[in-house]
Tab-separated table of C-alpha atoms and ligand atoms in Angstrom:
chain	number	residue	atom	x	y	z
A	163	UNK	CA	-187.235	-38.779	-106.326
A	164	UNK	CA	-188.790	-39.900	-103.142
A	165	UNK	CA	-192.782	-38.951	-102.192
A	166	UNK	CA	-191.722	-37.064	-99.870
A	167	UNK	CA	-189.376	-35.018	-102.012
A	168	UNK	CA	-191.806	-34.332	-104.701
A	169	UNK	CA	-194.861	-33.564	-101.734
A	170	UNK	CA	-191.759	-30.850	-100.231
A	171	UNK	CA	-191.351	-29.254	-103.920
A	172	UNK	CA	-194.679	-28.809	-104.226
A	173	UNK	CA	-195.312	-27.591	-100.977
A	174	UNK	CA	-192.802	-24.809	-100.643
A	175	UNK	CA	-194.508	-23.297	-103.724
A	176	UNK	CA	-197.826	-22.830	-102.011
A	177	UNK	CA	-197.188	-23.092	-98.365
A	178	UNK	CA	-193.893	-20.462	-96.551
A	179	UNK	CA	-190.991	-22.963	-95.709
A	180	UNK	CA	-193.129	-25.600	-97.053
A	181	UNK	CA	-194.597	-25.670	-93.636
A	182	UNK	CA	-197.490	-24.871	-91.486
A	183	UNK	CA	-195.060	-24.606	-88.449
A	184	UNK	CA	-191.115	-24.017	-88.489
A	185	UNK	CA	-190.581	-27.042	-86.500
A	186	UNK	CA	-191.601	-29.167	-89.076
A	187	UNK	CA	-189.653	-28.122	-91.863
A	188	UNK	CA	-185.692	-29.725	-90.593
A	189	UNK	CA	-183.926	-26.353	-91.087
A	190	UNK	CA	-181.433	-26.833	-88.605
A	191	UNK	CA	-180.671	-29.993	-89.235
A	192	UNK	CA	-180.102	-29.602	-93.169
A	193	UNK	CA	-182.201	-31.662	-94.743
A	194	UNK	CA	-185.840	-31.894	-96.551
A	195	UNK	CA	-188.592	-33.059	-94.369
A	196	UNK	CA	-190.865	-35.879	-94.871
A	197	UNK	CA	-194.187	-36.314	-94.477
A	198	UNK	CA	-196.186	-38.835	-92.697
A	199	UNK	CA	-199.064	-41.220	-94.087
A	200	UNK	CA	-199.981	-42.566	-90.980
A	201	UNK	CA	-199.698	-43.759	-87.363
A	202	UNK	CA	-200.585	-46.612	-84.963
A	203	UNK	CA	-199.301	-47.149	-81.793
A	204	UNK	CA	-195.661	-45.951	-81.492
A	205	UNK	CA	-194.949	-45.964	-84.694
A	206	UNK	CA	-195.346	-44.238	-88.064
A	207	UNK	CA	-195.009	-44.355	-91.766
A	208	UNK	CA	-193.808	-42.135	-94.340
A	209	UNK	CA	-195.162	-41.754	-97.682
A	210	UNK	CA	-192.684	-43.926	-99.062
A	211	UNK	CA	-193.183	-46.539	-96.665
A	212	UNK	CA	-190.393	-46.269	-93.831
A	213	UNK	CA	-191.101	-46.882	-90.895
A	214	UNK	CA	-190.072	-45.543	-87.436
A	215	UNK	CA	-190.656	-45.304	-83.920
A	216	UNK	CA	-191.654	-42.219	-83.139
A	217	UNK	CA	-190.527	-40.175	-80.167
A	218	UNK	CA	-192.346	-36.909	-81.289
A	219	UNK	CA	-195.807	-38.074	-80.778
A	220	UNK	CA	-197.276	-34.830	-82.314
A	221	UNK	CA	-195.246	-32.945	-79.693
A	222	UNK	CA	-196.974	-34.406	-76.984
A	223	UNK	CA	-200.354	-35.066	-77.443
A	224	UNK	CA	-200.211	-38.087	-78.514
A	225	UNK	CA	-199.380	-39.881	-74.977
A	226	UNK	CA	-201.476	-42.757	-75.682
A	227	UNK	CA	-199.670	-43.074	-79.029
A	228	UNK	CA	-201.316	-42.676	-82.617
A	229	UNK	CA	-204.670	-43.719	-83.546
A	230	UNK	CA	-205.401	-45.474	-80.435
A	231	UNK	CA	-209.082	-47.260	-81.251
A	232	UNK	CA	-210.893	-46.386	-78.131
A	233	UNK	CA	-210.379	-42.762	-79.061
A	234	UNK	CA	-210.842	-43.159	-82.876
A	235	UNK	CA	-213.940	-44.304	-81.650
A	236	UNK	CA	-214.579	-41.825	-79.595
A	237	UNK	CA	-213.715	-39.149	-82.126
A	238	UNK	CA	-216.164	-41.561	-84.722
A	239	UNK	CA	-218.939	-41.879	-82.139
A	240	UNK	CA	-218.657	-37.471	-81.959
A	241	UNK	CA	-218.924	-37.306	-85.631
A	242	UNK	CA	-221.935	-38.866	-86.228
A	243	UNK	CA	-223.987	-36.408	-83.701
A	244	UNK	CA	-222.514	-33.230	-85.517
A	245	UNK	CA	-218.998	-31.701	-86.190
A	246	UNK	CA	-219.615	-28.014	-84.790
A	247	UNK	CA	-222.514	-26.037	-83.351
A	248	UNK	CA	-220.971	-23.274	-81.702
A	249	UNK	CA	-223.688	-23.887	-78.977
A	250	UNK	CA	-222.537	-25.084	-75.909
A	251	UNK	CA	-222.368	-28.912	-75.157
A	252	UNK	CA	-222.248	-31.083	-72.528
A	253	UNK	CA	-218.615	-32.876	-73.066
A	254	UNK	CA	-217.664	-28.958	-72.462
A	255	UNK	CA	-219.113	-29.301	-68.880
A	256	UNK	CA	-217.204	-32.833	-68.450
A	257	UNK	CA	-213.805	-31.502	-69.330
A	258	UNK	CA	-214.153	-28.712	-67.334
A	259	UNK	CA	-215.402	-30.908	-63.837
A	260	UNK	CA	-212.534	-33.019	-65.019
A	261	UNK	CA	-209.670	-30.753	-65.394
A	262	UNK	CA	-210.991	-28.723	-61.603
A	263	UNK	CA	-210.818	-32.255	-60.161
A	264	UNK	CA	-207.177	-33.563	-61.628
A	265	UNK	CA	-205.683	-29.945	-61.602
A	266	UNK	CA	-204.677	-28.658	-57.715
A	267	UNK	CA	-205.172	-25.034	-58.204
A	268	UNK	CA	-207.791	-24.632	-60.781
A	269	UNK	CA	-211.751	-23.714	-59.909
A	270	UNK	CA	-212.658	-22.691	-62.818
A	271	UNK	CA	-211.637	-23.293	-66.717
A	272	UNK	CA	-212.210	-21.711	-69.857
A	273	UNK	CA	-211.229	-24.123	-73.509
A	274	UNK	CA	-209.511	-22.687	-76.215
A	275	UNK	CA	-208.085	-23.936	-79.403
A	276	UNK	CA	-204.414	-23.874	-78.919
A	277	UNK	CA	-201.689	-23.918	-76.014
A	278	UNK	CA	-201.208	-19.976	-77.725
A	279	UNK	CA	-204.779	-18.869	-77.576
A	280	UNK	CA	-204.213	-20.124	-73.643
A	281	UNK	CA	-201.308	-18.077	-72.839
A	282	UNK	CA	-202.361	-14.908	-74.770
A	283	UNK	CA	-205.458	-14.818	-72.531
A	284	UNK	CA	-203.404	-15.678	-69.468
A	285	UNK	CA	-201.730	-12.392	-69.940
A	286	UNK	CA	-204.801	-10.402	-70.695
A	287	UNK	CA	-206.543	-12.064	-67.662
A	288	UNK	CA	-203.448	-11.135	-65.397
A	289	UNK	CA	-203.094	-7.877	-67.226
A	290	UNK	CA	-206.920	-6.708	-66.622
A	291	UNK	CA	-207.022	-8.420	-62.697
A	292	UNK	CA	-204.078	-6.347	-61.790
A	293	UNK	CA	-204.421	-2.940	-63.578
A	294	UNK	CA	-200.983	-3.405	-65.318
A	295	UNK	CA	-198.971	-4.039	-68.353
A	296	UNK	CA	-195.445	-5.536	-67.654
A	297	UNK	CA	-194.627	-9.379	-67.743
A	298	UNK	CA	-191.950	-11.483	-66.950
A	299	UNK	CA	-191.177	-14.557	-68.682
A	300	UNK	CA	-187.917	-16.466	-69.076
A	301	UNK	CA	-185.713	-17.246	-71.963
A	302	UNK	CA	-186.219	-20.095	-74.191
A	303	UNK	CA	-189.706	-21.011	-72.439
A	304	UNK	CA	-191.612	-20.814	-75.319
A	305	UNK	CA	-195.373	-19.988	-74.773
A	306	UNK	CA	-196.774	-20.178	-78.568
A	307	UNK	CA	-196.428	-17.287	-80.509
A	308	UNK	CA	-198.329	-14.270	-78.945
A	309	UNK	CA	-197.397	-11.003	-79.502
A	310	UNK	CA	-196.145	-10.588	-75.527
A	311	UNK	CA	-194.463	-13.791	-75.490
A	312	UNK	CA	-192.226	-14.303	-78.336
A	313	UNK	CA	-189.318	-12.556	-76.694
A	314	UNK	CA	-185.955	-14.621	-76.132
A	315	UNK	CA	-188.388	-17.499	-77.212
A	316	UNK	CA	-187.575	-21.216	-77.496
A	317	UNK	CA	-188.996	-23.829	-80.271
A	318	UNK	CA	-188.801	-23.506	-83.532
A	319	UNK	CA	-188.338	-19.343	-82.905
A	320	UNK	CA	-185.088	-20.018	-81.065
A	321	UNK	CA	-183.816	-23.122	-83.534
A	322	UNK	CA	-184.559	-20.996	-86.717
A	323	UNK	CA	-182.672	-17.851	-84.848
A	324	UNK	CA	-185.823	-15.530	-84.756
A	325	UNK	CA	-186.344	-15.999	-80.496
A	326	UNK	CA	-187.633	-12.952	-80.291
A	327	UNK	CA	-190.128	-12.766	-83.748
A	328	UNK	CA	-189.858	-9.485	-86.255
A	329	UNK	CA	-193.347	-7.645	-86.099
A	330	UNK	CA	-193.889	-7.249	-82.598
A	331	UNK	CA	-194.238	-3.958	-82.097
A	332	UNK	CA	-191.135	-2.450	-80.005
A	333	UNK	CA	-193.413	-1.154	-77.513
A	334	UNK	CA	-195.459	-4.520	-76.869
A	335	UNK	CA	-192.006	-6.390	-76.497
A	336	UNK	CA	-190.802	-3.558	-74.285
A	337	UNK	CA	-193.231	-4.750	-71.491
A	338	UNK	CA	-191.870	-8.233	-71.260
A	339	UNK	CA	-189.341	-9.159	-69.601
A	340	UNK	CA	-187.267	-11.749	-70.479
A	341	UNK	CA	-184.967	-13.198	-67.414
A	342	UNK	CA	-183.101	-16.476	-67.190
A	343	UNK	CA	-184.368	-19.555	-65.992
A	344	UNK	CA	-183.836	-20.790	-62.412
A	345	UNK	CA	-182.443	-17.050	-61.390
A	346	UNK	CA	-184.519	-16.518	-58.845
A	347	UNK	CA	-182.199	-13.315	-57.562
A	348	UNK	CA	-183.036	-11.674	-60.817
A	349	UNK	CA	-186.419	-12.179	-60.851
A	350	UNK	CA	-186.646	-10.215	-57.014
A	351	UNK	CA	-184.405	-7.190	-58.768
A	352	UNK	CA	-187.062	-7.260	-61.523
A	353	UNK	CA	-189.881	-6.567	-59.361
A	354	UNK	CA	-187.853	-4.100	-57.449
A	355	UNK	CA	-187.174	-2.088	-60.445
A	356	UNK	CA	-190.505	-2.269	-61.990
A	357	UNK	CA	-192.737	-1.506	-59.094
A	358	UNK	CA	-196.535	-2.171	-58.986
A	359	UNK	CA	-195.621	-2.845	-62.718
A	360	UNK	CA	-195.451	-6.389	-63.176
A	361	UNK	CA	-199.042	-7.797	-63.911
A	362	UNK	CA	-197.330	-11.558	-64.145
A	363	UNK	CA	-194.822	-14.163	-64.575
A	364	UNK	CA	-195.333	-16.302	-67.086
A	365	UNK	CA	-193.333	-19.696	-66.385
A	366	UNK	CA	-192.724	-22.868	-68.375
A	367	UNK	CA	-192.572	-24.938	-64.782
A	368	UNK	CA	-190.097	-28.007	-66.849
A	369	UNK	CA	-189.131	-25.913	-69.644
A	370	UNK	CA	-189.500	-28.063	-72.395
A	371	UNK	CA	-189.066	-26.188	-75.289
A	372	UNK	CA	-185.329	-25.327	-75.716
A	373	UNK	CA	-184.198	-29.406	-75.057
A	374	UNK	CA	-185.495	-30.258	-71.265
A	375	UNK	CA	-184.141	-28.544	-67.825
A	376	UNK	CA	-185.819	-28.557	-64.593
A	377	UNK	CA	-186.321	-25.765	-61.642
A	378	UNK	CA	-183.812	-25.777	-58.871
A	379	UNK	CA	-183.504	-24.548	-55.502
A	380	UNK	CA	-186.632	-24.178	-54.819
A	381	UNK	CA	-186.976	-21.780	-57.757
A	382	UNK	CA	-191.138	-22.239	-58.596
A	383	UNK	CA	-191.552	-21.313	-54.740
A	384	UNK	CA	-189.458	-18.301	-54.819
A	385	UNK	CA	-191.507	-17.464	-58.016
A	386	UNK	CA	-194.569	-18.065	-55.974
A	387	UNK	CA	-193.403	-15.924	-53.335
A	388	UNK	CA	-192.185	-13.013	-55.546
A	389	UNK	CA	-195.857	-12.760	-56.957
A	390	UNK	CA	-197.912	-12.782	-53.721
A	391	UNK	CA	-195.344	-10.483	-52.195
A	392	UNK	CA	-195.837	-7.863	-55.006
A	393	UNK	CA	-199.365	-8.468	-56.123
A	394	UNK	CA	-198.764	-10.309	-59.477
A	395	UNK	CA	-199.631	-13.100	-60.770
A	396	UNK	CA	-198.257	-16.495	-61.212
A	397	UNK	CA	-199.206	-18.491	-64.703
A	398	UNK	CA	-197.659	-21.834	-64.804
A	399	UNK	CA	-197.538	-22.834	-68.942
A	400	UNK	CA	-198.551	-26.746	-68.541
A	401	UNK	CA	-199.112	-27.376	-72.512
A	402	UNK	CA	-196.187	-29.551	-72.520
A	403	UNK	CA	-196.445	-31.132	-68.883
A	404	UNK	CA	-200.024	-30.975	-67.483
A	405	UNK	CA	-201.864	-34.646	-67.330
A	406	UNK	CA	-198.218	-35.936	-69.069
A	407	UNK	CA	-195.530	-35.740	-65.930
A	408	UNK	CA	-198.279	-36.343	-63.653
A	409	UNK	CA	-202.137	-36.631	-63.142
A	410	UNK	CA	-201.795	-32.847	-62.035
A	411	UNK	CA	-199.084	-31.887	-63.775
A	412	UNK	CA	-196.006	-29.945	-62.806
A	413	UNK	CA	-197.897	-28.342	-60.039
A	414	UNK	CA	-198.721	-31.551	-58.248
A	415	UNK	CA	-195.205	-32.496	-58.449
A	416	UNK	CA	-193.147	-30.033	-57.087
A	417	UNK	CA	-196.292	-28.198	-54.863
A	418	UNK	CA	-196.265	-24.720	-56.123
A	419	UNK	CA	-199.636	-23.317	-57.216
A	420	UNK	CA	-200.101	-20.877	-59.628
A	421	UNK	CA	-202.626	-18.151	-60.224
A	422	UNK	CA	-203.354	-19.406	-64.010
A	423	UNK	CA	-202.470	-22.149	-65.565
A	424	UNK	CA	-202.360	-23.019	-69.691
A	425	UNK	CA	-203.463	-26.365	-70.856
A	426	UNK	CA	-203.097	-27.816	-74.986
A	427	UNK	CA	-202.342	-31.048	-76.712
A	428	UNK	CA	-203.070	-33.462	-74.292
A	429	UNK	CA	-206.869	-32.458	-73.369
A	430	UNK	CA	-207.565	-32.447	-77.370
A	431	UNK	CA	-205.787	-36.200	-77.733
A	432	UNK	CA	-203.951	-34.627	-80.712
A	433	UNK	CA	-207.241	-32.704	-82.509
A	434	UNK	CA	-206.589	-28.889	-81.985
A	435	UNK	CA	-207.375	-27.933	-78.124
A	436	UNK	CA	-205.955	-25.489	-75.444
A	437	UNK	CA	-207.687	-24.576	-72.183
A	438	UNK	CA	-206.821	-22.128	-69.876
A	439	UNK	CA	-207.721	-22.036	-65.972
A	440	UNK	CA	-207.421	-20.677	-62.412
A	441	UNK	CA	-208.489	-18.916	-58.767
A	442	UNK	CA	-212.607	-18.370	-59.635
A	443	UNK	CA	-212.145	-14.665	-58.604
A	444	UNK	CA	-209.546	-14.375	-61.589
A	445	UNK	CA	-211.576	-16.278	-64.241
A	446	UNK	CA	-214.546	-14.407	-63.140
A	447	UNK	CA	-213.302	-11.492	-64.687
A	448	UNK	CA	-213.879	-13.504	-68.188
A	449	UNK	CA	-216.615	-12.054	-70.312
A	450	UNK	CA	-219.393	-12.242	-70.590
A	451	UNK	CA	-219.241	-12.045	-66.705
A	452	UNK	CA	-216.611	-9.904	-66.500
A	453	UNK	CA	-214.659	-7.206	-68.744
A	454	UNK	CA	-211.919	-9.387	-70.042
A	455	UNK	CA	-212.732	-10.394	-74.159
A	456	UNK	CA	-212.161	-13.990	-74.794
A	457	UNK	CA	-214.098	-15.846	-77.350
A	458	UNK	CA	-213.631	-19.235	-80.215
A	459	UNK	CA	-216.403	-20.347	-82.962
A	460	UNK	CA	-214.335	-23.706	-81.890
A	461	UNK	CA	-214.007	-23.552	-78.763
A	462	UNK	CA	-214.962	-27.048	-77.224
A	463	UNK	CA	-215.683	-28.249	-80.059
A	464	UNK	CA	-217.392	-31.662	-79.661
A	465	UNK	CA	-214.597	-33.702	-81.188
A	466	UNK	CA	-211.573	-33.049	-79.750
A	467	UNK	CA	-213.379	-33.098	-76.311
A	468	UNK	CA	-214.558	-36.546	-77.121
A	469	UNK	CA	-210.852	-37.213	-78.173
A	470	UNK	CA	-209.806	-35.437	-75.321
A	471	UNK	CA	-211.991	-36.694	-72.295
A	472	UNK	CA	-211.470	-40.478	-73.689
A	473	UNK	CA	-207.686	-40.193	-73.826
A	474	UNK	CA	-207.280	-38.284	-70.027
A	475	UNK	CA	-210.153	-41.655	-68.984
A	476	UNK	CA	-207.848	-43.835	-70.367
A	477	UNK	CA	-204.340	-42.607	-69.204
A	478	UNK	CA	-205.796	-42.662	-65.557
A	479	UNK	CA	-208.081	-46.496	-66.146
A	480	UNK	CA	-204.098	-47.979	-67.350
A	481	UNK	CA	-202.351	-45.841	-64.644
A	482	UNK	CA	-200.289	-44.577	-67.224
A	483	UNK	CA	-198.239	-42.440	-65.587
A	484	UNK	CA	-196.709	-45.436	-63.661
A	485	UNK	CA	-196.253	-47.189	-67.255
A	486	UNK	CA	-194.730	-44.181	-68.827
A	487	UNK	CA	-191.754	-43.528	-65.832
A	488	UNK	CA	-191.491	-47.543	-66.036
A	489	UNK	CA	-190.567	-47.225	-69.759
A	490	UNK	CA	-188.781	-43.766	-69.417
A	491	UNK	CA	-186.849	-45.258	-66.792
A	492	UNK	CA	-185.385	-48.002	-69.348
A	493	UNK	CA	-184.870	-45.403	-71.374
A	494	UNK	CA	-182.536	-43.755	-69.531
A	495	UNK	CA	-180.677	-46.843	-68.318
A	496	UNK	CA	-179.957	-47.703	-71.732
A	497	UNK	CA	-178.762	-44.424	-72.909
A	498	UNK	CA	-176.686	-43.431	-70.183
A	499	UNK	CA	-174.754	-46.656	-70.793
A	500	UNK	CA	-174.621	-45.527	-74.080
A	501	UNK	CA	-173.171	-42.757	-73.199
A	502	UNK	CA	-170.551	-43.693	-70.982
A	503	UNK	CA	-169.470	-46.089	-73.170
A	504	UNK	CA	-169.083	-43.750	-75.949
A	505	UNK	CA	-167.091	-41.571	-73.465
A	506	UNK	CA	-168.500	-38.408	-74.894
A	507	UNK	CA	-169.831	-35.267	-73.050
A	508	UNK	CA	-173.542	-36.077	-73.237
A	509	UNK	CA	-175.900	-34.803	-71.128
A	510	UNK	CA	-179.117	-36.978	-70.424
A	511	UNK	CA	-182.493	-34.873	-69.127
A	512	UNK	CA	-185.320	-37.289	-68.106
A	513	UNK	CA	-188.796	-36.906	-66.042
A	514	UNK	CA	-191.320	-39.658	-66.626
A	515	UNK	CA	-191.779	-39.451	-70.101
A	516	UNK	CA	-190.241	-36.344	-71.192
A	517	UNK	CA	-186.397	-36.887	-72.027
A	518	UNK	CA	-183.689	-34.750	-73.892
A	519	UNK	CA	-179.877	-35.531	-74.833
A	520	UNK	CA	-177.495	-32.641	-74.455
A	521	UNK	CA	-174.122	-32.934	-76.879
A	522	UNK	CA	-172.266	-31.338	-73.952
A	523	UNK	CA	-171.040	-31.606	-70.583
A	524	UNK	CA	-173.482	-30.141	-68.125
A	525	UNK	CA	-175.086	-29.244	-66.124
A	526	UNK	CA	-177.522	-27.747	-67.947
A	527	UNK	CA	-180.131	-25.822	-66.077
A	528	UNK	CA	-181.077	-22.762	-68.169
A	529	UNK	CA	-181.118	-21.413	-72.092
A	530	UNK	CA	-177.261	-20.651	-71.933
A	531	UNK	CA	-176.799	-24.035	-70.789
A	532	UNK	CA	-178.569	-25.695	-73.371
A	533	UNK	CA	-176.847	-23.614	-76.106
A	534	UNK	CA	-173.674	-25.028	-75.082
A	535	UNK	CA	-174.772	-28.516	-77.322
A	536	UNK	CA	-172.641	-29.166	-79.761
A	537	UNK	CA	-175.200	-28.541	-82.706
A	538	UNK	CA	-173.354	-30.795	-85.451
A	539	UNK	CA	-172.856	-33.379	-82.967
A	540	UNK	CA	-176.970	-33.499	-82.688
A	541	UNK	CA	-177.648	-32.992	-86.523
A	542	UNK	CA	-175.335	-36.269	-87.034
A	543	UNK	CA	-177.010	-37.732	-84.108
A	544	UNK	CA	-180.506	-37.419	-85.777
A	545	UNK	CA	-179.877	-38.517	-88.521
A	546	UNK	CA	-177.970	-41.411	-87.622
A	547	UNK	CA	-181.368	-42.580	-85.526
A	548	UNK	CA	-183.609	-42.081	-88.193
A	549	UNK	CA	-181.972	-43.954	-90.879
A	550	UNK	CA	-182.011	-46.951	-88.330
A	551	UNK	CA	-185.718	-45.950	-88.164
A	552	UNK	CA	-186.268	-44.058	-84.701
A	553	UNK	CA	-187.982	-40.825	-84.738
A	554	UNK	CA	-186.196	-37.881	-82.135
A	555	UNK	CA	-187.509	-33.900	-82.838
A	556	UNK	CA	-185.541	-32.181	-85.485
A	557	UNK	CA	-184.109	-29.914	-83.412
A	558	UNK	CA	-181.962	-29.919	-79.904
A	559	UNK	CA	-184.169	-27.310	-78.938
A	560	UNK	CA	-186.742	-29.463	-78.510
A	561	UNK	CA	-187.799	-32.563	-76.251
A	562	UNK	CA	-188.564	-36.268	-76.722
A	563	UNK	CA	-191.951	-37.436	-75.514
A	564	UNK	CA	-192.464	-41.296	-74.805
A	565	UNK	CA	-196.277	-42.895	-75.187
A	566	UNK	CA	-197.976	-45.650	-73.653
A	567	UNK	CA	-198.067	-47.421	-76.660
A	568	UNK	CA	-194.198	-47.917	-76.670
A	569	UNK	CA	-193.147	-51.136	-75.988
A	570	UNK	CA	-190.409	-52.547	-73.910
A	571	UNK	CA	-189.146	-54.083	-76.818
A	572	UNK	CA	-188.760	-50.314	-78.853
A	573	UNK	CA	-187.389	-48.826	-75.999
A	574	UNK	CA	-184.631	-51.818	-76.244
A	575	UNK	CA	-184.604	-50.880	-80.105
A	576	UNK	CA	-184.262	-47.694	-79.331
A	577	UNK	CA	-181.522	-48.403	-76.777
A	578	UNK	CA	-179.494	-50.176	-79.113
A	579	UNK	CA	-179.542	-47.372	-81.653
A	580	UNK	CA	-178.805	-44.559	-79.755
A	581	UNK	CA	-175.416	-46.692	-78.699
A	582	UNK	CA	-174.834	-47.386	-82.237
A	583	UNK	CA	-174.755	-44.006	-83.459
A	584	UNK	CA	-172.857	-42.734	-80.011
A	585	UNK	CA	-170.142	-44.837	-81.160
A	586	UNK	CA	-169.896	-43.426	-84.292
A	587	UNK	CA	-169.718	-39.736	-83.644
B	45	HOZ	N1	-192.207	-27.123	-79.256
B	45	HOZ	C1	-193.367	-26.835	-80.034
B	45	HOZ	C2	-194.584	-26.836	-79.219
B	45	HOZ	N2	-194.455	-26.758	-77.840
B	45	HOZ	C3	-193.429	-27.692	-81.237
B	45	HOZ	C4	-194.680	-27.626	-82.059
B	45	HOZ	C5	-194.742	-26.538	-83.104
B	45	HOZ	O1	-194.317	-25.408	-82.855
B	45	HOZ	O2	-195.255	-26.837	-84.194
């Protein structure tokens, strides 16, 4: 019996699933999970001493890769001075100058613990600044698990079949809803049926949460347009994409800005962080200013600002946005001659850093799309990598993240065993 094994048995006695989050625990796949001993760079270690490269990087945080030492440092340094106060601090003030600065439309910022404690408050914030109670998000963008927002889900909701979770109460799901992606048609007949209803859409801009698609047709804009025309409110969900695709995110790319924007991961360089932000008159409305309740014991907690602040330094001192579509590029290259020459109806999702494989023709731009994969052509696919030691998410509903601590040689690795295993499915 491996480490892992006997860690798993032990674990599903004390812990649901043998878990602390679905993702984690391989259902879909069919197989036990294993668990990790440690991490540097790209790669990590399992209790029994395999190694891989990893292409999960804590679900995105991790963009600098694992244990990088000018953050351990950092994180070290932090330590010594005290590990929580619950008074306010100064790094607080630094990550919030920082993320108004790198982040177009946000003027003001409030730090949470997770991307979910973001986009609950999102939806209060909307719900209180616009006196009312309807949302619309759109299936398979998965915003954490909220009561409001765990309808027609994606993550580990939609892979375990659950997308929209028992014990929300019918008449909290009953005020979202849930449209497709890039439907921009539907999303103008919602607002005509629900009139001076809708307090906000809630938007994954590069849904990355049910494999990777990307808006079309100028679909963010319409969104924009829908909300100012009808007096909602825009949030843009940037957990997965803000400071990754670009210095400013999804907004900067495709220059759409939203009313409110959620932050995680990435601004807590892998220690538990979320941050939520937007238009001053909106966050105003915060308490203790205004009558919206939002509060944390954690919140800003001195480490993972320190972790934070030195990773989002060091991303922009390297330029590593230019070093991450450099090695996401090769990426790509390599698998889409993979792909051809395994002649099979794969379709490859890339931006920058953030890359998916579909086991089906295309094109894929929404949740029905991406349920079109071939599901036992992925679980064979998975495992085939990680037996030759690379590390994808254990689930197609999910979406490979690339660090700057990946070399050109494991992206050649990596190249070489994603055409292995294409040949042998
Ligand atoms: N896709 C999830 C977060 N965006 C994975 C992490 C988790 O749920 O544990």
């Amino acid at each position: 019996m491996t480490k892992s094994s006997e860690l798993f048995a032990r674990a599903q006695k004390r812990i649901p699933g043998g878990v602390n989050s679905p993702v984690r625990a391989f259902r879909n796949v069919g197989g036990e999970p294993w668990f990790v001993a440690r991490g540097e760079g790209a790669r990590i270690w399992d209790v029994d001493g395999n190694e891989y490269v990893d292409y999960v990087g804590s679900w995105g945080p991790a963009i600098l890769g694992h244990a990088p030492k000018v953050m351990v440092d950092a994180v070290r340094d932090a330590a010594t001075r005290g590990l929580s106060f619950g008074i306010s601090n100064p790094l607080e003030v630094e990550m919030a100058e920082l993320i108004c600065e790198w982040v177009p439309s946000i003027e003001k910022v409030r730090m949470v613990n997770s991307g979910t404690e973001a986009t609950m408050s999102c939806v209060r914030l909307a719900r209180a600044f616009t006196g009312r109670d309807k949302i619309i998000k759109f299936d398979g963008c998965y915003h954490g698990h909220a009561d409001p927002l765990l309808v027609k889900s994606g993550s580990g909701a939609l892979t375990h079949g659950h997308a929209s979770s028992a014990g929300v109460p019918r008449a909290f799901a009953d005020l979202t809803i849930s449209l497709p992606f890039n439907n921009a048609e539907l999303v103008k007949k919602a607002f005509q049926e629900n009139k001076n209803q809708i307090a906000a859409v809630i938007v994954e801009a590069i849904p990355a949460n049910a494999g990777l698609y990307f808006p079309r047709d100028n679909f963010l804009s319409a969104l924009r347009e829908e909300c100012t025309r009808n007096g909602a409110l825009l949030i843009f969900d940037e957990v997965i994409t803000g400071f990754r695709v670009a210095r400013g995110g999804a907004q900067e790319i495709y220059g759409v800005m939203p009313d409110l924007t959620a932050l995680g991961k990435i601004i807590g360089g892998g220690l538990p962080v979320g941050a939520f932000g937007g238009r001053a008159e909106i966050m105003d409305q915060l308490s203790p200013d205004g009558s919206v309740y939002q509060a944390g014991t954690l919140s800003g907690n001195p480490l993972a600002l320190a972790a934070g602040l030195t990773q989002l330094r060091e991303l922009e001192r390297i330029n590593g946005w230019k070093l991450l579509e450099h090695l996401g590029l090769h990426l790509e290259e390599l698998a889409r001659a993979a792909i051809k020459d395994a002649k099979l109806d794969v379709t490859f999702h890339r931006l920058g850093s953030l890359f998916c494989l579909f086991f089906a023709a295309g094109p894929i731009h929404d949740l029905a799309g991406a349920q079109t994969s071939d599901l036992k052509m992925f679980t064979k696919f998975f495992w085939g990598c990680l037996k030759r030691g690379v590390y994808f998410a254990p689930s197609q509903f999910e979406t490979g993240f690339i660090s700057t601590s990946h070399t050109p040689g494991d992206i050649q690795r990596t190249g070489t065993v994603v055409r292995d295993v294409l040949a042998e499915l």
